[in-house]
GROMACS .gro file of C-alpha atoms in nm:
model
  298
    1MET     CA    1  14.773   6.942  12.269
    2SER     CA    2  14.831   6.717  11.981
    3ARG     CA    3  14.950   6.921  11.687
    4ARG     CA    4  14.706   6.694  11.489
    5LEU     CA    5  14.390   6.849  11.683
    6LEU     CA    6  14.495   7.202  11.665
    7PRO     CA    7  14.385   7.252  11.298
    8LEU     CA    8  14.045   7.084  11.387
    9LEU     CA    9  13.995   7.323  11.668
   10LEU     CA   10  14.079   7.636  11.456
   11LEU     CA   11  13.829   7.514  11.214
   12LEU     CA   12  13.574   7.449  11.469
   13CYS     CA   13  13.640   7.806  11.591
   14LEU     CA   14  13.565   7.969  11.250
   15LEU     CA   15  13.240   7.735  11.227
   16VAL     CA   16  13.126   7.883  11.560
   17ALA     CA   17  13.210   8.234  11.470
   18ALA     CA   18  13.005   8.199  11.144
   19ARG     CA   19  12.676   8.097  11.288
   20PRO     CA   20  12.432   8.369  11.275
   21GLY     CA   21  12.393   8.584  11.577
   22ALA     CA   22  12.770   8.513  11.680
   23ALA     CA   23  13.022   8.798  11.693
   24GLN     CA   24  13.157   8.825  11.324
   25SER     CA   25  13.489   8.839  11.181
   26SER     CA   26  13.541   9.105  10.914
   27ASP     CA   27  13.692   8.846  10.691
   28THR     CA   28  13.340   8.736  10.518
   29LEU     CA   29  13.557   8.566  10.239
   30GLY     CA   30  13.745   8.351  10.494
   31LEU     CA   31  13.425   8.267  10.644
   32ILE     CA   32  13.271   8.154  10.324
   33THR     CA   33  13.563   7.952  10.253
   34ALA     CA   34  13.579   7.774  10.592
   35THR     CA   35  13.210   7.704  10.595
   36GLY     CA   36  13.141   7.643  10.243
   37VAL     CA   37  12.836   7.855  10.263
   38ILE     CA   38  12.729   8.203  10.156
   39ARG     CA   39  12.398   8.374  10.328
   40LEU     CA   40  12.212   8.603  10.129
   41GLY     CA   41  11.920   8.832  10.239
   42HIS     CA   42  11.615   8.884  10.019
   43ARG     CA   43  11.275   9.045  10.035
   44GLU     CA   44  10.941   8.878  10.031
   45SER     CA   45  10.744   9.104   9.827
   46SER     CA   46  10.948   9.389   9.664
   47VAL     CA   47  10.840   9.332   9.311
   48PRO     CA   48  11.015   9.340   9.080
   49PHE     CA   49  11.342   9.344   9.277
   50SER     CA   50  11.329   9.061   9.520
   51TYR     CA   51  11.004   8.849   9.593
   52TYR     CA   52  10.853   8.514   9.599
   53ASP     CA   53  10.695   8.363   9.275
   54ARG     CA   54  10.401   8.140   9.270
   55ARG     CA   55  10.632   7.827   9.361
   56HIS     CA   56  10.792   8.015   9.660
   57GLN     CA   57  11.118   8.072   9.466
   58VAL     CA   58  11.278   8.400   9.543
   59VAL     CA   59  11.303   8.589   9.210
   60GLY     CA   60  11.363   8.956   9.077
   61TYR     CA   61  11.589   9.196   8.934
   62SER     CA   62  11.805   9.255   9.255
   63GLN     CA   63  11.792   8.876   9.328
   64GLU     CA   64  11.938   8.795   8.966
   65LEU     CA   65  12.209   9.035   9.011
   66MET     CA   66  12.299   8.893   9.376
   67MET     CA   67  12.318   8.544   9.228
   68ARG     CA   68  12.557   8.661   8.968
   69VAL     CA   69  12.771   8.824   9.224
   70VAL     CA   70  12.772   8.481   9.380
   71ASP     CA   71  12.901   8.315   9.057
   72LEU     CA   72  13.225   8.544   9.069
   73ILE     CA   73  13.234   8.458   9.443
   74ARG     CA   74  13.236   8.088   9.372
   75SER     CA   75  13.488   8.118   9.090
   76GLU     CA   76  13.733   8.343   9.288
   77LEU     CA   77  13.736   8.123   9.597
   78LYS     CA   78  13.735   7.799   9.379
   79LEU     CA   79  13.430   7.668   9.548
   80PRO     CA   80  13.217   7.495   9.288
   81ALA     CA   81  12.996   7.349   9.557
   82LEU     CA   82  12.933   7.660   9.754
   83THR     CA   83  12.606   7.632   9.946
   84VAL     CA   84  12.360   7.937   9.913
   85LYS     CA   85  12.144   7.985  10.201
   86LEU     CA   86  11.877   8.231  10.167
   87PHE     CA   87  11.717   8.457  10.470
   88PRO     CA   88  11.376   8.653  10.421
   89LEU     CA   89  11.440   9.012  10.544
   90THR     CA   90  11.217   9.307  10.639
   91SER     CA   91  11.258   9.696  10.604
   92GLN     CA   92  11.267   9.693  10.992
   93ASN     CA   93  11.527   9.411  11.059
   94ARG     CA   94  11.756   9.414  10.732
   95ILE     CA   95  12.047   9.628  10.867
   96ALA     CA   96  12.043   9.424  11.201
   97LEU     CA   97  12.061   9.093  11.030
   98VAL     CA   98  12.359   9.216  10.817
   99GLN     CA   99  12.543   9.364  11.122
  100ASN     CA  100  12.496   9.048  11.326
  101GLY     CA  101  12.607   8.795  11.074
  102THR     CA  102  12.283   8.634  10.991
  103VAL     CA  103  12.335   8.724  10.630
  104ASP     CA  104  12.649   8.815  10.451
  105LEU     CA  105  12.493   9.018  10.145
  106GLU     CA  106  12.162   9.164  10.087
  107CYS     CA  107  12.025   9.290   9.752
  108GLY     CA  108  11.665   9.397   9.755
  109SER     CA  109  11.544   9.755   9.738
  110THR     CA  110  11.776   9.918  10.023
  111THR     CA  111  11.829  10.267   9.947
  112HIS     CA  112  12.186  10.383  10.040
  113THR     CA  113  12.169  10.673  10.279
  114ARG     CA  114  12.428  10.842  10.492
  115GLU     CA  115  12.275  10.749  10.798
  116ARG     CA  116  12.263  10.372  10.712
  117ALA     CA  117  12.635  10.376  10.587
  118ARG     CA  118  12.738  10.432  10.932
  119GLN     CA  119  12.582  10.114  11.027
  120ALA     CA  120  12.669   9.880  10.713
  121ALA     CA  121  12.861   9.906  10.393
  122PHE     CA  122  12.702   9.965  10.040
  123SER     CA  123  12.796   9.841   9.692
  124VAL     CA  124  12.777  10.043   9.402
  125SER     CA  125  12.419  10.174   9.327
  126ILE     CA  126  12.203   9.888   9.126
  127PHE     CA  127  11.906  10.122   9.088
  128VAL     CA  128  11.779  10.482   9.059
  129ALA     CA  129  11.413  10.525   9.185
  130GLN     CA  130  11.200  10.833   9.306
  131THR     CA  131  10.951  10.863   9.602
  132ARG     CA  132  10.593  10.902   9.473
  133LEU     CA  133  10.224  10.818   9.552
  134MET     CA  134   9.961  10.552   9.446
  135THR     CA  135   9.603  10.634   9.465
  136GLN     CA  136   9.285  10.517   9.302
  137ARG     CA  137   9.238  10.646   8.963
  138SER     CA  138   8.920  10.851   9.072
  139SER     CA  139   9.098  11.004   9.367
  140PRO     CA  140   9.142  11.374   9.396
  141ILE     CA  141   9.494  11.340   9.524
  142ARG     CA  142   9.751  11.417   9.258
  143ASP     CA  143  10.049  11.518   9.446
  144PHE     CA  144  10.201  11.572   9.816
  145ALA     CA  145  10.014  11.903   9.847
  146ASP     CA  146   9.677  11.716   9.842
  147LEU     CA  147   9.764  11.513  10.147
  148GLY     CA  148   9.648  11.732  10.424
  149GLY     CA  149   9.368  11.552  10.637
  150LYS     CA  150   9.415  11.232  10.424
  151ARG     CA  151   9.537  10.878  10.543
  152VAL     CA  152   9.854  10.779  10.381
  153VAL     CA  153  10.024  10.447  10.419
  154VAL     CA  154  10.389  10.374  10.425
  155THR     CA  155  10.610  10.062  10.466
  156ALA     CA  156  10.775  10.084  10.832
  157GLY     CA  157  11.140  10.106  10.820
  158THR     CA  158  11.163  10.281  10.463
  159THR     CA  159  11.302  10.625  10.367
  160SER     CA  160  10.926  10.712  10.267
  161ASP     CA  161  10.812  10.682  10.631
  162ARG     CA  162  11.076  10.933  10.742
  163LEU     CA  163  11.060  11.171  10.428
  164LEU     CA  164  10.662  11.175  10.449
  165ARG     CA  165  10.684  11.278  10.816
  166LEU     CA  166  10.952  11.559  10.763
  167HIS     CA  167  10.735  11.683  10.447
  168ALA     CA  168  10.432  11.705  10.661
  169LYS     CA  169  10.628  11.880  10.944
  170ARG     CA  170  10.762  12.134  10.706
  171GLN     CA  171  10.472  12.204  10.490
  172GLY     CA  172  10.229  12.227  10.801
  173LEU     CA  173  10.013  11.928  10.683
  174SER     CA  174   9.813  11.718  10.900
  175ILE     CA  175   9.837  11.366  10.741
  176ASP     CA  176   9.738  11.057  10.915
  177ILE     CA  177  10.035  10.843  10.846
  178ARG     CA  178   9.990  10.458  10.892
  179GLN     CA  179  10.243  10.195  10.885
  180ALA     CA  180  10.267   9.845  10.727
  181ARG     CA  181  10.509   9.575  10.776
  182GLU     CA  182  10.549   9.496  10.397
  183HIS     CA  183  10.490   9.674  10.070
  184SER     CA  184  10.206   9.403   9.983
  185ALA     CA  185  10.025   9.475  10.322
  186ALA     CA  186  10.040   9.872  10.268
  187PHE     CA  187   9.888   9.815   9.913
  188ALA     CA  188   9.613   9.591  10.064
  189LEU     CA  189   9.503   9.885  10.298
  190LEU     CA  190   9.483  10.116   9.988
  191GLN     CA  191   9.263   9.860   9.788
  192ALA     CA  192   9.051   9.811  10.096
  193GLY     CA  193   8.981  10.198  10.121
  194GLU     CA  194   9.137  10.215  10.461
  195VAL     CA  195   9.398  10.475  10.327
  196ASP     CA  196   9.377  10.740  10.062
  197ALA     CA  197   9.718  10.683   9.911
  198PHE     CA  198  10.030  10.483   9.948
  199MET     CA  199  10.369  10.628   9.932
  200LEU     CA  200  10.685  10.451   9.830
  201ASP     CA  201  10.953  10.439   9.557
  202ASP     CA  202  10.794  10.454   9.227
  203ALA     CA  203  10.947  10.124   9.085
  204LEU     CA  204  10.800   9.940   9.386
  205LEU     CA  205  10.469  10.118   9.327
  206TYR     CA  206  10.452   9.990   9.006
  207GLY     CA  207  10.542   9.637   9.107
  208GLU     CA  208  10.241   9.646   9.352
  209ARG     CA  209  10.022   9.789   9.093
  210ALA     CA  210  10.120   9.489   8.868
  211LYS     CA  211   9.981   9.243   9.124
  212ALA     CA  212   9.624   9.398   9.138
  213GLN     CA  213   9.341   9.246   8.989
  214ARG     CA  214   9.275   9.557   8.786
  215PRO     CA  215   9.597   9.740   8.771
  216GLU     CA  216   9.422  10.027   8.550
  217ASP     CA  217   9.242  10.118   8.878
  218TRP     CA  218   9.556  10.257   9.055
  219VAL     CA  219   9.771  10.533   8.927
  220VAL     CA  220  10.139  10.624   9.047
  221THR     CA  221  10.135  11.014   9.086
  222GLY     CA  222  10.306  11.319   9.224
  223SER     CA  223  10.632  11.512   9.185
  224PRO     CA  224  10.913  11.311   9.339
  225LEU     CA  225  10.986  11.388   9.676
  226SER     CA  226  11.339  11.233   9.657
  227THR     CA  227  11.549  11.026   9.428
  228GLU     CA  228  11.667  10.710   9.593
  229HIS     CA  229  11.986  10.481   9.488
  230TYR     CA  230  11.943  10.136   9.574
  231ALA     CA  231  12.267   9.919   9.660
  232CYS     CA  232  12.355   9.578   9.806
  233MET     CA  233  12.436   9.589  10.183
  234MET     CA  234  12.697   9.421  10.377
  235ARG     CA  235  12.884   9.431  10.683
  236ARG     CA  236  13.130   9.710  10.750
  237ASP     CA  237  13.508   9.716  10.762
  238ASP     CA  238  13.559   9.419  10.510
  239SER     CA  239  13.731   9.575  10.208
  240SER     CA  240  13.800   9.230  10.035
  241PHE     CA  241  13.444   9.137  10.021
  242HIS     CA  242  13.336   9.478   9.942
  243ASP     CA  243  13.551   9.526   9.665
  244LEU     CA  244  13.449   9.177   9.519
  245VAL     CA  245  13.095   9.256   9.533
  246ASN     CA  246  13.154   9.615   9.350
  247ARG     CA  247  13.371   9.445   9.071
  248ALA     CA  248  13.106   9.171   9.027
  249LEU     CA  249  12.849   9.429   8.991
  250SER     CA  250  13.025   9.683   8.780
  251GLN     CA  251  13.135   9.411   8.533
  252LEU     CA  252  12.770   9.327   8.482
  253MET     CA  253  12.674   9.688   8.439
  254ARG     CA  254  12.959   9.750   8.173
  255SER     CA  255  12.907   9.459   7.979
  256GLY     CA  256  12.560   9.524   7.918
  257GLU     CA  257  12.425   9.220   8.150
  258ALA     CA  258  12.264   9.447   8.389
  259LEU     CA  259  12.061   9.615   8.116
  260ARG     CA  260  11.945   9.275   7.967
  261ILE     CA  261  11.845   9.183   8.342
  262TYR     CA  262  11.679   9.488   8.374
  263GLN     CA  263  11.470   9.443   8.059
  264ARG     CA  264  11.374   9.070   8.172
  265TRP     CA  265  11.209   9.236   8.478
  266PHE     CA  266  11.078   9.573   8.386
  267GLU     CA  267  10.991   9.528   8.022
  268ARG     CA  268  10.868   9.190   7.974
  269PRO     CA  269  10.603   8.978   8.146
  270ILE     CA  270  10.689   8.861   8.503
  271PRO     CA  271  10.594   8.637   8.778
  272PRO     CA  272  10.352   8.566   8.943
  273SER     CA  273  10.061   8.694   8.679
  274GLY     CA  274  10.266   8.783   8.377
  275LEU     CA  275  10.196   9.145   8.363
  276ASN     CA  276  10.445   9.375   8.203
  277LEU     CA  277  10.546   9.699   8.379
  278ASN     CA  278  10.645   9.844   8.052
  279TRP     CA  279  10.910  10.081   8.208
  280PRO     CA  280  11.213  10.158   7.996
  281PRO     CA  281  11.533  10.246   8.197
  282SER     CA  282  11.572  10.605   8.297
  283PRO     CA  283  11.857  10.818   8.170
  284ALA     CA  284  12.011  10.817   8.516
  285LEU     CA  285  12.004  10.432   8.535
  286LEU     CA  286  12.155  10.405   8.203
  287GLU     CA  287  12.444  10.633   8.296
  288LEU     CA  288  12.483  10.420   8.616
  289PHE     CA  289  12.541  10.132   8.409
  290ARG     CA  290  12.782  10.313   8.186
  291GLN     CA  291  12.970  10.457   8.458
  292PRO     CA  292  12.905  10.242   8.789
  293SER     CA  293  12.927  10.446   9.104
  294SER     CA  294  12.794  10.474   9.461
  295SER     CA  295  12.565  10.770   9.574
  296ALA     CA  296  12.418  10.815   9.924
  297SER     CA  297  12.095  10.995   9.981
  298ASP     CA  298  12.058  11.237  10.296
   0.00000   0.00000   0.00000
């Protein structure tokens, strides 16, 4: 074989390996360098974390953090023309699409759990949320104990789905649990009166509430059933890429930039309708920004 052809063949092998669905190398940074492309996973309707605005552009708190991580990767690899490809993910397929190499990094509203950590790697935490309920303001439902005999919707593939089923079993409650593909579809069922309550992380419930024509008609209620730590997700067994992502996020947190990004998405008017969630950072989130750390839920 001609020695001049060998480098070209090696590069071709790298490109083939980098295709979505192909067997993946654990060297994500090497693949990014070889292809000049980084593939990012995002959510379509996880307001205010990762979602489409009116122009069908991906925006949100987690999306902005992820793009800042890309800035550091671009600088570290000396790839000023690095191409960013975006892939929409759902709660059901996000882990599989990270595992099979369709995306290199996902930052949305994914809870870092011990079970999921056996399937994918997680960054330092980027948010702290709690699972609660949303109901119509006039509803008698005010806490999880009130759900007996009620219809409750969850987003399929979320920790809320599993937690509600466990809670119903432990408390001996008969709950009609229904699933929706996306958060927006779940809230649509609640608005249509087809269910009595919607269970999800409080931050996401407030995001859905902000999209309603009359947000004041809906309340987020109930004692938290769990505390959720969101993190960015990537393939396992790739310490170089994992360390670089963590370094970028930790720099954003310690510098105060992550707090400014939070304020932009939680304390100011946001797309698509310019509503303000008016939600100051919790003490737990402020502590996370001071001391970036990784925490997995059960």
